[in-house]
CSV table of N, CA, C and O in Angstrom, one decimal:
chain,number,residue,atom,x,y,z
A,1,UNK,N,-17.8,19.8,16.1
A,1,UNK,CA,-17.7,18.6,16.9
A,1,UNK,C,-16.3,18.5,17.4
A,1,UNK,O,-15.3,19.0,16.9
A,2,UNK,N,-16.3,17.6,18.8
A,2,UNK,CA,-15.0,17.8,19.2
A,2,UNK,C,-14.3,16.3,19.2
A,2,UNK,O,-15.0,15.4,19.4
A,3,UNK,N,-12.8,16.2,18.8
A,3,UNK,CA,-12.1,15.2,18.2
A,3,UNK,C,-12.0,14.1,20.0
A,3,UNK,O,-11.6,14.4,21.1
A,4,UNK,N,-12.6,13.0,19.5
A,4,UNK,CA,-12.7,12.1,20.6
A,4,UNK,C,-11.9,11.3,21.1
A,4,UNK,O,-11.8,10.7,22.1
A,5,UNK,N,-10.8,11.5,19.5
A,5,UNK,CA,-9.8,10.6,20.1
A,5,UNK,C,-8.1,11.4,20.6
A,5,UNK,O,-7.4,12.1,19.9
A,6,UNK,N,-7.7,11.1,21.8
A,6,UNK,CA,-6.1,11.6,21.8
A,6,UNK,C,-5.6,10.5,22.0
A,6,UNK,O,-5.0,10.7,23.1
A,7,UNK,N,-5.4,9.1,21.6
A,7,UNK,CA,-4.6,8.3,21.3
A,7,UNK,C,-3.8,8.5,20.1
A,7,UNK,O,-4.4,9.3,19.4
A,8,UNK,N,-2.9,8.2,19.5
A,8,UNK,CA,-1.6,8.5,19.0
A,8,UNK,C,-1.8,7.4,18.4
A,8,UNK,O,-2.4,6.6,19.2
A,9,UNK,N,-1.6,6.7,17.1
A,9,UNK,CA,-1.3,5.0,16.3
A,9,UNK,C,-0.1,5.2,15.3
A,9,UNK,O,-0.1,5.8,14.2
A,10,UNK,N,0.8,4.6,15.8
A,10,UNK,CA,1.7,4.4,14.2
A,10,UNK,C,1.8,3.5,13.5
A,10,UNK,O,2.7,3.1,12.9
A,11,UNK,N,0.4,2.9,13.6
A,11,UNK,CA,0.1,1.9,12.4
A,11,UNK,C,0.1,1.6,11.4
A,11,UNK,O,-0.4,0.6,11.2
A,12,UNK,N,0.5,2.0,10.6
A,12,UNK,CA,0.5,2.8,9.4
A,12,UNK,C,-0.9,2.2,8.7
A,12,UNK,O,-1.9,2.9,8.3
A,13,UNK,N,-1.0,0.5,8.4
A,13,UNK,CA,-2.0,0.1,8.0
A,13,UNK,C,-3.3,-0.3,8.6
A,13,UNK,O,-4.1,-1.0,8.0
A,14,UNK,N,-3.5,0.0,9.7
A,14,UNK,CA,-4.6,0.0,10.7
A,14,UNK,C,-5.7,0.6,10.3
A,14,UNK,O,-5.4,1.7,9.9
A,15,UNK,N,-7.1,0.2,10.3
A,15,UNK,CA,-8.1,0.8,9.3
A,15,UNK,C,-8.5,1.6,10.4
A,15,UNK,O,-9.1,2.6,9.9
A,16,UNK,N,-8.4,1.7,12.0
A,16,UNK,CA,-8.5,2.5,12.5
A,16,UNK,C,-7.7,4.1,12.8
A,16,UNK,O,-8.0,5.1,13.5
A,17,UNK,N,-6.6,3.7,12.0
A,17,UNK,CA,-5.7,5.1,11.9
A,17,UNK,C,-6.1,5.9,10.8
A,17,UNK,O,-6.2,5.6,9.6
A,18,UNK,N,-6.3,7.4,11.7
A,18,UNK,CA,-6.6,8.4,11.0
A,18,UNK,C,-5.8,9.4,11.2
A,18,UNK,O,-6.3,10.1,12.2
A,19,UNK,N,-4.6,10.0,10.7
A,19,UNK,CA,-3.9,11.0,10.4
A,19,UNK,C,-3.1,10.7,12.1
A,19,UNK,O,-2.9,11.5,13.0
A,20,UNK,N,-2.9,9.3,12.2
A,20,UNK,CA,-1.9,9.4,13.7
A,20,UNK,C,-2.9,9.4,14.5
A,20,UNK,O,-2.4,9.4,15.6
A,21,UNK,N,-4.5,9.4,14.4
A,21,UNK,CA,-4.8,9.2,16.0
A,21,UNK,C,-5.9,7.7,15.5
A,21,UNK,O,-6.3,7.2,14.5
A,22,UNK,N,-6.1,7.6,17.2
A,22,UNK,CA,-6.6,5.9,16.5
A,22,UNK,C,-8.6,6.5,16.7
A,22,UNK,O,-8.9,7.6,17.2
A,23,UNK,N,-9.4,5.7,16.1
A,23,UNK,CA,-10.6,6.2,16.2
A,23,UNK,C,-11.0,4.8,16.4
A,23,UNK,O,-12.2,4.8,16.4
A,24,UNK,N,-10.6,4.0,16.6
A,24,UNK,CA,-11.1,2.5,16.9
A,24,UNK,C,-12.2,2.8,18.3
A,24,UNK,O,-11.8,3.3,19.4
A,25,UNK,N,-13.6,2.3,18.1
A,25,UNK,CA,-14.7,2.1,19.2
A,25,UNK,C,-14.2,2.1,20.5
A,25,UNK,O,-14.4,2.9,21.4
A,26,UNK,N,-13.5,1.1,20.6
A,26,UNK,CA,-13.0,0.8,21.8
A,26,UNK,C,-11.2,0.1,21.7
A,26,UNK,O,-10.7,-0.1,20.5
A,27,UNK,N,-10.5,-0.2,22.5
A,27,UNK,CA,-8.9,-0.4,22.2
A,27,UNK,C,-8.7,-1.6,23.3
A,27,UNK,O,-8.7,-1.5,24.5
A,28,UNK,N,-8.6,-2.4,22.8
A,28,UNK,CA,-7.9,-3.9,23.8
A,28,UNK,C,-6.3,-3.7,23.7
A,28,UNK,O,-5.8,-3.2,22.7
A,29,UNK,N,-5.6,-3.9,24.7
A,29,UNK,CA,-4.1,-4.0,24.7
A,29,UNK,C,-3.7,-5.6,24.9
A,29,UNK,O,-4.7,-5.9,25.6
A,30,UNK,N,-3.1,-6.6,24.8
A,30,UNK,CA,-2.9,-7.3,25.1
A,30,UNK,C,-1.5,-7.6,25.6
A,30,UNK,O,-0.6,-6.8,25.5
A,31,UNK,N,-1.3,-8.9,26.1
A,31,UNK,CA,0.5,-9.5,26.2
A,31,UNK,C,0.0,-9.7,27.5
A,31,UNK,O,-0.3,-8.9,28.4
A,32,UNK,N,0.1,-11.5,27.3
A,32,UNK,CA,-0.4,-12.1,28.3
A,32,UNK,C,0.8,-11.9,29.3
A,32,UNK,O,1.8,-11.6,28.6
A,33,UNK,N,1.2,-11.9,30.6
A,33,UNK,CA,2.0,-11.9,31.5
A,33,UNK,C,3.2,-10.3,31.2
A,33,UNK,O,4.2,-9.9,31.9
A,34,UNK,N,2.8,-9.9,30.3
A,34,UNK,CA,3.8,-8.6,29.8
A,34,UNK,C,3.9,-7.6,31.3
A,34,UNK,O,3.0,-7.2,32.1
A,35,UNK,N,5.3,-7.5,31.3
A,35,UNK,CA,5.9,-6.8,32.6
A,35,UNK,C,6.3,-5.9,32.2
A,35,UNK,O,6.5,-4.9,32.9
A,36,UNK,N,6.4,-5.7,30.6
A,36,UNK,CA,7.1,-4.3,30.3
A,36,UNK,C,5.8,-3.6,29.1
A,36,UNK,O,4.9,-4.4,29.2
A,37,UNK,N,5.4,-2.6,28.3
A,37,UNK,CA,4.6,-2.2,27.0
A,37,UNK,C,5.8,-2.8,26.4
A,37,UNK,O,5.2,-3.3,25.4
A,38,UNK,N,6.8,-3.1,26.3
A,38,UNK,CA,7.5,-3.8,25.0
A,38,UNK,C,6.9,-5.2,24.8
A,38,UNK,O,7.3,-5.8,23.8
A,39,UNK,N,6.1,-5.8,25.6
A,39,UNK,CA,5.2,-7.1,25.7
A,39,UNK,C,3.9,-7.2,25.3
A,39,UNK,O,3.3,-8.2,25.3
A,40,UNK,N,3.5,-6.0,24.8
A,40,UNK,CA,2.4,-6.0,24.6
A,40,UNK,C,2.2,-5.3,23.2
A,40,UNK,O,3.1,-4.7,22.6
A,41,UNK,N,0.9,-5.4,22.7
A,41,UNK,CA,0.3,-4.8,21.4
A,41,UNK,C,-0.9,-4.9,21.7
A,41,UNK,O,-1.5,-5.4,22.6
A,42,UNK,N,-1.3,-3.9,20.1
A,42,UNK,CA,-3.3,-3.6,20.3
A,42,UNK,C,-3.4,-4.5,19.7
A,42,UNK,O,-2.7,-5.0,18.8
A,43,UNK,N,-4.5,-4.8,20.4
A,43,UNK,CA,-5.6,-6.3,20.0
A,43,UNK,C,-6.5,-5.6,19.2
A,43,UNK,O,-7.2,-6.4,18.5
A,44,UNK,N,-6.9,-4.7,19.1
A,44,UNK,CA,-7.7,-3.9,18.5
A,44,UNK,C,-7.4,-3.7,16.7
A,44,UNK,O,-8.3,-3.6,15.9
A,45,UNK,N,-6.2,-3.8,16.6
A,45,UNK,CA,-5.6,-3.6,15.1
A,45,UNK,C,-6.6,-4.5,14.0
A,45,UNK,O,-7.1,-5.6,14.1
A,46,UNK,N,-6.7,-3.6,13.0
A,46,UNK,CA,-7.3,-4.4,12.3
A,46,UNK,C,-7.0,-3.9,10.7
A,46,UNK,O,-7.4,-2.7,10.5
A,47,UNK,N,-6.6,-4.5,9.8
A,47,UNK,CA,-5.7,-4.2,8.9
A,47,UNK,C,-6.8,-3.2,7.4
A,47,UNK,O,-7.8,-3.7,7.0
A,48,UNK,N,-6.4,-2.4,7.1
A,48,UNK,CA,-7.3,-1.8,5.9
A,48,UNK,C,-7.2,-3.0,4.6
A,48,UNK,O,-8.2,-3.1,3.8
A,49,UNK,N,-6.1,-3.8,4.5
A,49,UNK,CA,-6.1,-5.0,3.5
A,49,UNK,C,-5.6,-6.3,4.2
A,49,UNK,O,-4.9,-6.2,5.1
A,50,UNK,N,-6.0,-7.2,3.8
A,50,UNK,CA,-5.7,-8.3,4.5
A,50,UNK,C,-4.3,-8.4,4.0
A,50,UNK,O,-3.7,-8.9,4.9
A,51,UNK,N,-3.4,-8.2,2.9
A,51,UNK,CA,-1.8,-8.0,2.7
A,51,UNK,C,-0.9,-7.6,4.3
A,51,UNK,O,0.0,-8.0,4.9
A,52,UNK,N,-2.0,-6.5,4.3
A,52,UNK,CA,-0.5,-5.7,5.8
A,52,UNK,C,-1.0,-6.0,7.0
A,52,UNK,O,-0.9,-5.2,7.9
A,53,UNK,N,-1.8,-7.5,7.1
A,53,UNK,CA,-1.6,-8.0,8.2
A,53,UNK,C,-0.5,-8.1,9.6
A,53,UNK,O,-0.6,-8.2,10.8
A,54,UNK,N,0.8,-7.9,8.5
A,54,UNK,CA,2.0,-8.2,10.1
A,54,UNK,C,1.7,-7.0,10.2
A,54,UNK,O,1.2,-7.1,11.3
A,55,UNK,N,1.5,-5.8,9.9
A,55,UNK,CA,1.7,-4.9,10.6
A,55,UNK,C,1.4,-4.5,12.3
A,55,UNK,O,2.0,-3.7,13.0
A,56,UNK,N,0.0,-5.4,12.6
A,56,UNK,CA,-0.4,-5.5,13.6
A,56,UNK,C,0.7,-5.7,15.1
A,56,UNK,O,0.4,-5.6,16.3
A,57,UNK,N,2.0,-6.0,14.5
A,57,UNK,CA,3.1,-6.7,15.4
A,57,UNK,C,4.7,-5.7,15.2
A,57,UNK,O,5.7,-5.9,15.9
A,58,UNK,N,4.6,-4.9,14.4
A,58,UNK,CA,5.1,-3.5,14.6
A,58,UNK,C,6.1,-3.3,15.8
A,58,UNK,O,7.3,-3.5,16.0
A,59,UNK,N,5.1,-2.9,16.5
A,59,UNK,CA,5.5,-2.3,17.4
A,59,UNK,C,6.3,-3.4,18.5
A,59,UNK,O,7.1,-3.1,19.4
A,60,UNK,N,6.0,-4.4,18.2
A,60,UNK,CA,6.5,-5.3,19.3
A,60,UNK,C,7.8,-5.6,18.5
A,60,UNK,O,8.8,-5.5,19.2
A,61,UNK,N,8.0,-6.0,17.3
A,61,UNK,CA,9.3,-6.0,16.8
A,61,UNK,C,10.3,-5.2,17.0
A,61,UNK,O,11.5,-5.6,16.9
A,62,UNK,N,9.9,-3.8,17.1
A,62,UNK,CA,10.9,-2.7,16.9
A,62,UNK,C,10.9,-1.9,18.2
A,62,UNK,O,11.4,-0.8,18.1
A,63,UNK,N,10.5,-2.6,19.7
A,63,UNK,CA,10.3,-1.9,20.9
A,63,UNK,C,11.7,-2.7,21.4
A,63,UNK,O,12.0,-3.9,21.3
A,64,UNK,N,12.4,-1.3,22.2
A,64,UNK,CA,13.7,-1.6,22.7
A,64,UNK,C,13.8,-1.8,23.8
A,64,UNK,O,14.7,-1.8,23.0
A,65,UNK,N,13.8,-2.0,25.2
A,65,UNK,CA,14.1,-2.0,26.4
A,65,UNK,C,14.9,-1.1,26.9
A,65,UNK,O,16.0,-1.2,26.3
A,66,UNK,N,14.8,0.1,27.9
A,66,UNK,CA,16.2,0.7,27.9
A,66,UNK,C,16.9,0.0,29.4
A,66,UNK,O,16.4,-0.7,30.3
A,67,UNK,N,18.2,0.6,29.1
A,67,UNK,CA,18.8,0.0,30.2
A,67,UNK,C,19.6,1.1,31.2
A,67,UNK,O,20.2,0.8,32.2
């Protein structure tokens, strides 16, 4: 069988991350009015324990703008 997914996730606790790639059904992005991907995140995230919930916000904390 051939691997369906080539999305990339560094979610670490995302029950859809499998070894770095995401296998989530389908992937919502969100960030309402977001001008830059530093405004945005997956809506899709959904936590393997209800504990590593923030994780879902990751990426938006630790995304830099370059200049």
């Amino acid at each position: 069988s051939s691997d369906l997914s080539n999305l990339k996730c560094a979610a670490k606790n995302c029950r859809y991350n499998v070894n770095r790639d995401c296998y989530a059904g389908g992937i919502r992005v969100d960030g309402e009015n977001a001008t830059t991907t530093c405004n945005t995140w997956c809506a899709s995230f959904e936590a393997k324990t209800q504990s590593s919930m923030e994780n879902s916000q990751i990426g938006r904390a630790s995304c830099r703008e370059r200049v």
